[in-house]
Amino acid sequence: KGWVMPFYQPVVFASGRELCGVEALARWIDPKRGFLSPGQFIPCLENTRLIHKLDTCIFERVCQDIRDRLNRGLPVVPVSINLSRLDFELMDAVSGLDGIVSQYQIPKDLLHVEITESALSDDVSFLSKAVSELKERGYALWLDDFGSGYSSLNVLKDYDFDVLKLDMKFLVGFEKNEKAKPLIKACIDMANQMGLKTLCEGVETEAQADFLEASGCLRLQGFLYGKPMRKEELSAKIDSQEFKVRIEE
Ligand code: C2E
Ligand code: MG
Ligand code: MG
């Protein structure tokens, strides 16, 4: 019925702070219940094993939004989408995504797939197969919420991710907790040594952004650069150059 849609949150390059992408985050605007956040419907959709329907719907809406801008000759930034572990059980996620991408003829470098760390915490071979297949089919893979749960660091070794997203909890208490900075710096160094790009989530202050840039973190995401917003708002900010776009060389 069109009640579920992606909102888009900006991601910027740490150096220069230009817009380099956006993350699609699901919002449900219900005629009776009003505005619903993912925390209010995703656990329920996972428990009832319906989450793949939401994720397919969000993915299709994202592809429609990209196609619309491409058709109008407007600048487009890559979009990252979130997949749940259950998507890989409840549907053929790889073919599902590919079908929509070819329907809307979207270049694959405009789409990134985020998989949350906790989805990979125990060894599931079907999942690891699907994840490598996504990569083979040309989607960049982003490891979401790194450092937030009970994951094993081996996830970094066993899967071929392109980008490591540091969980926003790393920044909680950043100003007062002396251990936060060395911990964040060590994670970024480790990722760089493994050839993984880094993004830090939940950036809310200039001091945090400056520290992350100086520590070698490549991308930043957080309320400092914008909250998740409707596609119309994002388009207006790109078109008015309030958001300056820089696409990765
Ligand atoms: P996530 O993928 O880690 O997304 C980041 C969450 O952090 C978003 O919450 C975003 O609004 C919030 N956030 C971003 N910057 C800041 C900041 O500076 N400060 C603070 N305090 N929060 C910030 P949101 O939109 O409520 O999404 C929550 C989670 O729900 C997402 O976490 C993701 O795991 C899941 N989710 C959202 N959309 C989808 C979807 O379409 N499919 C699936 N499977 N999961 C989704
Ligand atoms: Mg995410
Ligand atoms: Mg995250």
mmCIF file of C-alpha atoms and ligand atoms in Angstrom:
data_model
loop_
_atom_site.group_PDB
_atom_site.id
_atom_site.type_symbol
_atom_site.label_atom_id
_atom_site.label_comp_id
_atom_site.label_asym_id
_atom_site.label_seq_id
_atom_site.Cartn_x
_atom_site.Cartn_y
_atom_site.Cartn_z
ATOM 1 C CA LYS A 1 0.000 0.000 0.000
ATOM 2 C CA GLY A 2 3.031 2.250 -0.046
ATOM 3 C CA TRP A 3 3.082 2.745 3.749
ATOM 4 C CA VAL A 4 6.621 1.357 3.954
ATOM 5 C CA MET A 5 9.392 3.348 2.335
ATOM 6 C CA PRO A 6 13.107 4.006 2.534
ATOM 7 C CA PHE A 7 14.358 7.136 4.248
ATOM 8 C CA TYR A 8 17.919 8.068 3.347
ATOM 9 C CA GLN A 9 20.730 9.047 5.710
ATOM 10 C CA PRO A 10 23.811 10.788 4.287
ATOM 11 C CA VAL A 11 27.297 9.258 4.391
ATOM 12 C CA VAL A 12 30.210 11.646 3.824
ATOM 13 C CA PHE A 13 33.898 11.288 3.096
ATOM 14 C CA ALA A 14 35.891 12.103 6.239
ATOM 15 C CA SER A 15 38.268 14.159 4.136
ATOM 16 C CA GLY A 16 36.274 17.020 2.659
ATOM 17 C CA ARG A 17 32.933 15.871 4.146
ATOM 18 C CA GLU A 18 31.276 15.649 0.725
ATOM 19 C CA LEU A 19 28.340 13.287 0.244
ATOM 20 C CA CYS A 20 29.595 9.900 -0.974
ATOM 21 C CA GLY A 21 26.501 7.772 -0.402
ATOM 22 C CA VAL A 22 23.338 7.228 1.608
ATOM 23 C CA GLU A 23 21.921 4.419 3.722
ATOM 24 C CA ALA A 24 18.335 3.346 3.084
ATOM 25 C CA LEU A 25 16.501 2.911 6.393
ATOM 26 C CA ALA A 26 12.960 1.567 6.481
ATOM 27 C CA ARG A 27 10.106 3.723 7.772
ATOM 28 C CA TRP A 28 6.474 2.688 8.083
ATOM 29 C CA ILE A 29 4.005 5.522 7.939
ATOM 30 C CA ASP A 30 0.781 3.977 9.062
ATOM 31 C CA PRO A 31 -2.562 5.729 8.540
ATOM 32 C CA LYS A 32 -3.733 4.707 12.042
ATOM 33 C CA ARG A 33 -0.555 4.340 14.080
ATOM 34 C CA GLY A 34 1.431 7.125 12.471
ATOM 35 C CA PHE A 35 5.201 7.144 12.028
ATOM 36 C CA LEU A 36 6.914 3.869 12.958
ATOM 37 C CA SER A 37 10.661 3.287 13.341
ATOM 38 C CA PRO A 38 12.396 0.008 12.462
ATOM 39 C CA GLY A 39 12.720 -0.898 16.142
ATOM 40 C CA GLN A 40 8.915 -1.049 16.263
ATOM 41 C CA PHE A 41 8.362 -3.362 13.294
ATOM 42 C CA ILE A 42 11.570 -5.211 12.342
ATOM 43 C CA PRO A 43 11.683 -7.557 15.379
ATOM 44 C CA CYS A 44 8.008 -8.362 14.785
ATOM 45 C CA LEU A 45 8.580 -9.064 11.077
ATOM 46 C CA GLU A 46 11.548 -11.251 11.958
ATOM 47 C CA ASN A 47 9.557 -13.194 14.576
ATOM 48 C CA THR A 48 6.766 -13.810 12.085
ATOM 49 C CA ARG A 49 9.270 -14.668 9.335
ATOM 50 C CA LEU A 50 8.044 -11.900 7.058
ATOM 51 C CA ILE A 51 11.122 -9.692 7.058
ATOM 52 C CA HIS A 52 12.118 -10.678 3.506
ATOM 53 C CA LYS A 53 8.933 -9.045 2.226
ATOM 54 C CA LEU A 54 9.899 -5.748 3.820
ATOM 55 C CA ASP A 55 13.473 -5.962 2.595
ATOM 56 C CA THR A 56 12.370 -6.787 -0.948
ATOM 57 C CA CYS A 57 9.947 -3.875 -0.858
ATOM 58 C CA ILE A 58 12.619 -1.447 0.411
ATOM 59 C CA PHE A 59 15.080 -2.682 -2.185
ATOM 60 C CA GLU A 60 12.580 -2.164 -4.971
ATOM 61 C CA ARG A 61 11.710 1.338 -3.761
ATOM 62 C CA VAL A 62 15.432 2.181 -3.633
ATOM 63 C CA CYS A 63 15.910 0.959 -7.215
ATOM 64 C CA GLN A 64 12.856 2.990 -8.334
ATOM 65 C CA ASP A 65 14.270 6.106 -6.671
ATOM 66 C CA ILE A 66 17.685 5.634 -8.318
ATOM 67 C CA ARG A 67 16.113 4.929 -11.722
ATOM 68 C CA ASP A 68 14.001 8.056 -11.447
ATOM 69 C CA ARG A 69 17.075 10.253 -10.912
ATOM 70 C CA LEU A 70 19.080 8.481 -13.619
ATOM 71 C CA ASN A 71 16.233 9.019 -16.093
ATOM 72 C CA ARG A 72 16.196 12.705 -15.269
ATOM 73 C CA GLY A 73 19.982 12.969 -15.723
ATOM 74 C CA LEU A 74 20.486 14.052 -12.096
ATOM 75 C CA PRO A 75 23.493 13.135 -9.910
ATOM 76 C CA VAL A 76 23.068 9.843 -8.069
ATOM 77 C CA VAL A 77 24.976 8.533 -5.041
ATOM 78 C CA PRO A 78 25.340 4.856 -4.105
ATOM 79 C CA VAL A 79 22.733 3.496 -1.676
ATOM 80 C CA SER A 80 23.402 0.876 0.967
ATOM 81 C CA ILE A 81 20.570 -1.403 1.996
ATOM 82 C CA ASN A 82 20.222 -3.557 5.105
ATOM 83 C CA LEU A 83 19.610 -7.273 4.922
ATOM 84 C CA SER A 84 18.618 -9.516 7.804
ATOM 85 C CA ARG A 85 20.094 -12.931 8.326
ATOM 86 C CA LEU A 86 16.619 -14.382 7.843
ATOM 87 C CA ASP A 87 16.442 -12.978 4.298
ATOM 88 C CA PHE A 88 18.921 -15.656 3.305
ATOM 89 C CA GLU A 89 16.712 -18.372 4.784
ATOM 90 C CA LEU A 90 13.319 -17.118 3.675
ATOM 91 C CA MET A 91 14.133 -16.299 0.070
ATOM 92 C CA ASP A 92 16.811 -16.659 -2.538
ATOM 93 C CA ALA A 93 18.203 -13.253 -1.630
ATOM 94 C CA VAL A 94 20.855 -13.158 -4.322
ATOM 95 C CA SER A 95 18.456 -13.877 -7.203
ATOM 96 C CA GLY A 96 15.803 -11.677 -5.597
ATOM 97 C CA LEU A 97 18.101 -8.657 -5.592
ATOM 98 C CA ASP A 98 19.464 -9.406 -9.038
ATOM 99 C CA GLY A 99 15.955 -9.644 -10.508
ATOM 100 C CA ILE A 100 15.009 -6.191 -9.225
ATOM 101 C CA VAL A 101 18.332 -4.683 -10.288
ATOM 102 C CA SER A 102 17.904 -5.915 -13.835
ATOM 103 C CA GLN A 103 14.248 -4.872 -13.935
ATOM 104 C CA TYR A 104 15.255 -1.274 -13.168
ATOM 105 C CA GLN A 105 18.637 -1.510 -14.929
ATOM 106 C CA ILE A 106 20.639 -0.151 -12.026
ATOM 107 C CA PRO A 107 24.457 -0.237 -12.237
ATOM 108 C CA LYS A 108 25.606 -2.471 -9.379
ATOM 109 C CA ASP A 109 28.198 -0.009 -8.162
ATOM 110 C CA LEU A 110 25.261 2.108 -6.989
ATOM 111 C CA LEU A 111 24.168 -0.548 -4.485
ATOM 112 C CA HIS A 112 25.887 -1.751 -1.320
ATOM 113 C CA VAL A 113 24.622 -4.513 0.907
ATOM 114 C CA GLU A 114 24.916 -4.164 4.689
ATOM 115 C CA ILE A 115 24.868 -7.285 6.789
ATOM 116 C CA THR A 116 24.888 -6.887 10.516
ATOM 117 C CA GLU A 117 27.691 -8.442 12.469
ATOM 118 C CA SER A 118 25.385 -10.506 14.671
ATOM 119 C CA ALA A 119 23.943 -12.276 11.607
ATOM 120 C CA LEU A 120 27.298 -13.909 11.024
ATOM 121 C CA SER A 121 28.267 -14.717 14.574
ATOM 122 C CA ASP A 122 27.995 -18.455 14.303
ATOM 123 C CA ASP A 123 29.313 -20.392 11.418
ATOM 124 C CA VAL A 124 26.561 -20.975 8.896
ATOM 125 C CA SER A 125 27.857 -22.266 5.617
ATOM 126 C CA PHE A 126 24.754 -21.415 3.567
ATOM 127 C CA LEU A 127 25.096 -17.831 4.692
ATOM 128 C CA SER A 128 28.749 -17.629 3.855
ATOM 129 C CA LYS A 129 27.966 -19.041 0.391
ATOM 130 C CA ALA A 130 25.233 -16.465 -0.218
ATOM 131 C CA VAL A 131 27.431 -13.645 1.004
ATOM 132 C CA SER A 132 30.258 -14.583 -1.358
ATOM 133 C CA GLU A 133 27.740 -14.923 -4.165
ATOM 134 C CA LEU A 134 26.524 -11.365 -3.573
ATOM 135 C CA LYS A 135 30.108 -10.231 -3.850
ATOM 136 C CA GLU A 136 30.675 -12.232 -7.053
ATOM 137 C CA ARG A 137 27.578 -10.664 -8.565
ATOM 138 C CA GLY A 138 29.084 -7.225 -8.071
ATOM 139 C CA TYR A 139 27.558 -5.862 -4.846
ATOM 140 C CA ALA A 140 29.918 -4.216 -2.376
ATOM 141 C CA LEU A 141 29.534 -5.809 1.050
ATOM 142 C CA TRP A 142 29.452 -3.745 4.205
ATOM 143 C CA LEU A 143 29.752 -5.237 7.670
ATOM 144 C CA ASP A 144 27.239 -3.341 9.822
ATOM 145 C CA ASP A 145 27.381 -2.697 13.581
ATOM 146 C CA PHE A 146 30.946 -3.963 13.962
ATOM 147 C CA GLY A 147 31.874 -4.171 17.625
ATOM 148 C CA SER A 148 28.328 -4.109 18.949
ATOM 149 C CA GLY A 149 27.584 -7.691 19.834
ATOM 150 C CA TYR A 150 29.047 -11.050 20.610
ATOM 151 C CA SER A 151 30.592 -11.500 17.236
ATOM 152 C CA SER A 152 33.851 -13.166 16.622
ATOM 153 C CA LEU A 153 36.658 -11.165 15.106
ATOM 154 C CA ASN A 154 37.082 -14.134 12.803
ATOM 155 C CA VAL A 155 34.142 -12.785 10.811
ATOM 156 C CA LEU A 156 36.655 -10.302 9.376
ATOM 157 C CA LYS A 157 38.898 -13.098 8.256
ATOM 158 C CA ASP A 158 36.260 -15.504 7.013
ATOM 159 C CA TYR A 159 34.164 -13.129 4.916
ATOM 160 C CA ASP A 160 35.224 -10.803 2.163
ATOM 161 C CA PHE A 161 33.821 -7.436 3.214
ATOM 162 C CA ASP A 162 34.627 -4.141 1.491
ATOM 163 C CA VAL A 163 33.654 -1.754 4.258
ATOM 164 C CA LEU A 164 33.646 -2.079 8.026
ATOM 165 C CA LYS A 165 30.995 0.030 9.753
ATOM 166 C CA LEU A 166 32.054 0.795 13.294
ATOM 167 C CA ASP A 167 29.042 0.667 15.557
ATOM 168 C CA MET A 168 27.909 3.935 17.058
ATOM 169 C CA LYS A 169 28.442 2.583 20.577
ATOM 170 C CA PHE A 170 32.161 3.230 20.075
ATOM 171 C CA LEU A 171 31.367 6.938 20.213
ATOM 172 C CA VAL A 172 29.187 6.816 23.315
ATOM 173 C CA GLY A 173 31.038 8.694 26.056
ATOM 174 C CA PHE A 174 33.726 9.662 23.539
ATOM 175 C CA GLU A 175 34.498 12.969 25.282
ATOM 176 C CA LYS A 176 34.923 11.489 28.773
ATOM 177 C CA ASN A 177 36.022 7.902 28.309
ATOM 178 C CA GLU A 178 39.786 7.822 27.769
ATOM 179 C CA LYS A 179 39.641 4.317 26.385
ATOM 180 C CA ALA A 180 37.358 5.225 23.485
ATOM 181 C CA LYS A 181 39.986 6.875 21.279
ATOM 182 C CA PRO A 182 42.673 4.147 21.364
ATOM 183 C CA LEU A 183 40.003 1.513 20.839
ATOM 184 C CA ILE A 184 38.547 3.257 17.787
ATOM 185 C CA LYS A 185 42.011 3.986 16.375
ATOM 186 C CA ALA A 186 43.061 0.341 16.788
ATOM 187 C CA CYS A 187 39.951 -0.899 14.949
ATOM 188 C CA ILE A 188 40.573 1.511 12.070
ATOM 189 C CA ASP A 189 44.261 0.514 11.856
ATOM 190 C CA MET A 190 43.338 -3.158 11.862
ATOM 191 C CA ALA A 191 40.776 -2.639 9.089
ATOM 192 C CA ASN A 192 43.238 -0.613 7.014
ATOM 193 C CA GLN A 193 45.859 -3.321 7.354
ATOM 194 C CA MET A 194 43.356 -5.854 6.057
ATOM 195 C CA GLY A 195 42.476 -3.650 3.101
ATOM 196 C CA LEU A 196 39.005 -2.877 4.444
ATOM 197 C CA LYS A 197 37.556 0.591 4.198
ATOM 198 C CA THR A 198 36.059 2.078 7.333
ATOM 199 C CA LEU A 199 32.943 4.035 8.152
ATOM 200 C CA CYS A 200 31.934 5.220 11.607
ATOM 201 C CA GLU A 201 28.256 5.460 12.485
ATOM 202 C CA GLY A 202 26.635 7.797 14.966
ATOM 203 C CA VAL A 203 28.900 10.825 14.414
ATOM 204 C CA GLU A 204 27.255 13.708 16.235
ATOM 205 C CA THR A 205 30.041 16.247 16.925
ATOM 206 C CA GLU A 206 32.826 17.942 14.965
ATOM 207 C CA ALA A 207 35.333 16.734 17.582
ATOM 208 C CA GLN A 208 34.357 13.129 16.833
ATOM 209 C CA ALA A 209 34.561 13.712 13.078
ATOM 210 C CA ASP A 210 37.989 15.351 13.317
ATOM 211 C CA PHE A 211 39.333 12.549 15.489
ATOM 212 C CA LEU A 212 38.003 9.893 13.106
ATOM 213 C CA GLU A 213 39.489 11.636 10.078
ATOM 214 C CA ALA A 214 42.870 11.952 11.804
ATOM 215 C CA SER A 215 42.693 8.261 12.725
ATOM 216 C CA GLY A 216 42.304 7.230 9.090
ATOM 217 C CA CYS A 217 38.564 6.515 9.023
ATOM 218 C CA LEU A 218 37.365 7.104 5.465
ATOM 219 C CA ARG A 219 33.642 7.716 5.824
ATOM 220 C CA LEU A 220 31.334 9.216 8.413
ATOM 221 C CA GLN A 221 27.612 8.853 9.074
ATOM 222 C CA GLY A 222 25.555 10.440 11.787
ATOM 223 C CA PHE A 223 23.209 13.211 12.830
ATOM 224 C CA LEU A 224 26.023 15.759 12.341
ATOM 225 C CA TYR A 225 25.524 15.305 8.586
ATOM 226 C CA GLY A 226 21.829 14.540 8.611
ATOM 227 C CA LYS A 227 19.121 12.295 9.989
ATOM 228 C CA PRO A 228 17.406 9.756 7.755
ATOM 229 C CA MET A 229 15.165 11.817 5.440
ATOM 230 C CA ARG A 230 12.564 11.396 2.724
ATOM 231 C CA LYS A 231 13.805 11.004 -0.819
ATOM 232 C CA GLU A 232 12.350 14.412 -1.763
ATOM 233 C CA GLU A 233 14.395 16.095 0.963
ATOM 234 C CA LEU A 234 17.564 14.280 -0.064
ATOM 235 C CA SER A 235 17.044 15.170 -3.727
ATOM 236 C CA ALA A 236 16.449 18.826 -2.856
ATOM 237 C CA LYS A 237 19.657 18.977 -0.803
ATOM 238 C CA ILE A 238 21.684 17.402 -3.618
ATOM 239 C CA ASP A 239 20.124 19.568 -6.302
ATOM 240 C CA SER A 240 20.631 22.800 -4.324
ATOM 241 C CA GLN A 241 24.221 21.696 -3.586
ATOM 242 C CA GLU A 242 23.646 21.917 0.155
ATOM 243 C CA PHE A 243 25.033 18.374 -0.112
ATOM 244 C CA LYS A 244 28.026 18.442 -2.419
ATOM 245 C CA VAL A 245 28.483 15.080 -4.083
ATOM 246 C CA ARG A 246 31.832 13.365 -4.562
ATOM 247 C CA ILE A 247 31.890 9.896 -6.032
ATOM 248 C CA GLU A 248 34.792 7.617 -5.267
ATOM 249 C CA GLU A 249 37.516 7.781 -7.878
HETATM 250 P P1 C2E B 1 21.637 0.380 11.308
HETATM 251 O O1 C2E B 1 21.618 -0.246 9.974
HETATM 252 O O2 C2E B 1 22.865 0.236 12.127
HETATM 253 O O3 C2E B 1 21.257 1.898 11.076
HETATM 254 C C1 C2E B 1 21.755 2.956 11.824
HETATM 255 C C2 C2E B 1 20.731 3.443 12.837
HETATM 256 O O4 C2E B 1 21.341 4.472 13.609
HETATM 257 C C3 C2E B 1 19.514 4.091 12.207
HETATM 258 O O5 C2E B 1 18.437 3.828 13.065
HETATM 259 C C4 C2E B 1 19.856 5.570 12.235
HETATM 260 O O6 C2E B 1 18.748 6.408 12.217
HETATM 261 C C5 C2E B 1 20.602 5.662 13.553
HETATM 262 N N1 C2E B 1 21.546 6.773 13.576
HETATM 263 C C6 C2E B 1 22.275 7.229 12.542
HETATM 264 N N2 C2E B 1 23.080 8.249 12.915
HETATM 265 C C7 C2E B 1 22.869 8.446 14.235
HETATM 266 C C8 C2E B 1 23.428 9.371 15.199
HETATM 267 O O7 C2E B 1 24.267 10.219 14.911
HETATM 268 N N3 C2E B 1 22.988 9.252 16.485
HETATM 269 C C9 C2E B 1 22.069 8.329 16.852
HETATM 270 N N4 C2E B 1 21.693 8.303 18.126
HETATM 271 N N5 C2E B 1 21.504 7.445 15.970
HETATM 272 C C10 C2E B 1 21.906 7.509 14.668
HETATM 273 P P2 C2E B 1 17.051 3.282 12.519
HETATM 274 O O8 C2E B 1 16.709 3.953 11.227
HETATM 275 O O9 C2E B 1 16.090 3.367 13.660
HETATM 276 O O10 C2E B 1 17.358 1.779 12.190
HETATM 277 C C11 C2E B 1 17.654 0.865 13.211
HETATM 278 C C12 C2E B 1 18.082 -0.464 12.651
HETATM 279 O O11 C2E B 1 17.010 -1.135 12.011
HETATM 280 C C13 C2E B 1 19.163 -0.335 11.583
HETATM 281 O O12 C2E B 1 20.417 -0.176 12.191
HETATM 282 C C14 C2E B 1 19.024 -1.656 10.852
HETATM 283 O O13 C2E B 1 19.707 -2.692 11.530
HETATM 284 C C15 C2E B 1 17.543 -1.915 10.954
HETATM 285 N N6 C2E B 1 16.926 -1.557 9.673
HETATM 286 C C16 C2E B 1 16.551 -0.331 9.214
HETATM 287 N N7 C2E B 1 16.017 -0.415 7.988
HETATM 288 C C17 C2E B 1 16.057 -1.743 7.653
HETATM 289 C C18 C2E B 1 15.637 -2.494 6.504
HETATM 290 O O14 C2E B 1 15.132 -1.959 5.502
HETATM 291 N N8 C2E B 1 15.834 -3.831 6.548
HETATM 292 C C19 C2E B 1 16.393 -4.471 7.629
HETATM 293 N N9 C2E B 1 16.557 -5.786 7.582
HETATM 294 N N10 C2E B 1 16.811 -3.808 8.718
HETATM 295 C C20 C2E B 1 16.635 -2.464 8.725
HETATM 296 MG MG MG B 2 22.878 -0.392 8.438
HETATM 297 MG MG MG B 3 24.709 0.052 11.999
#
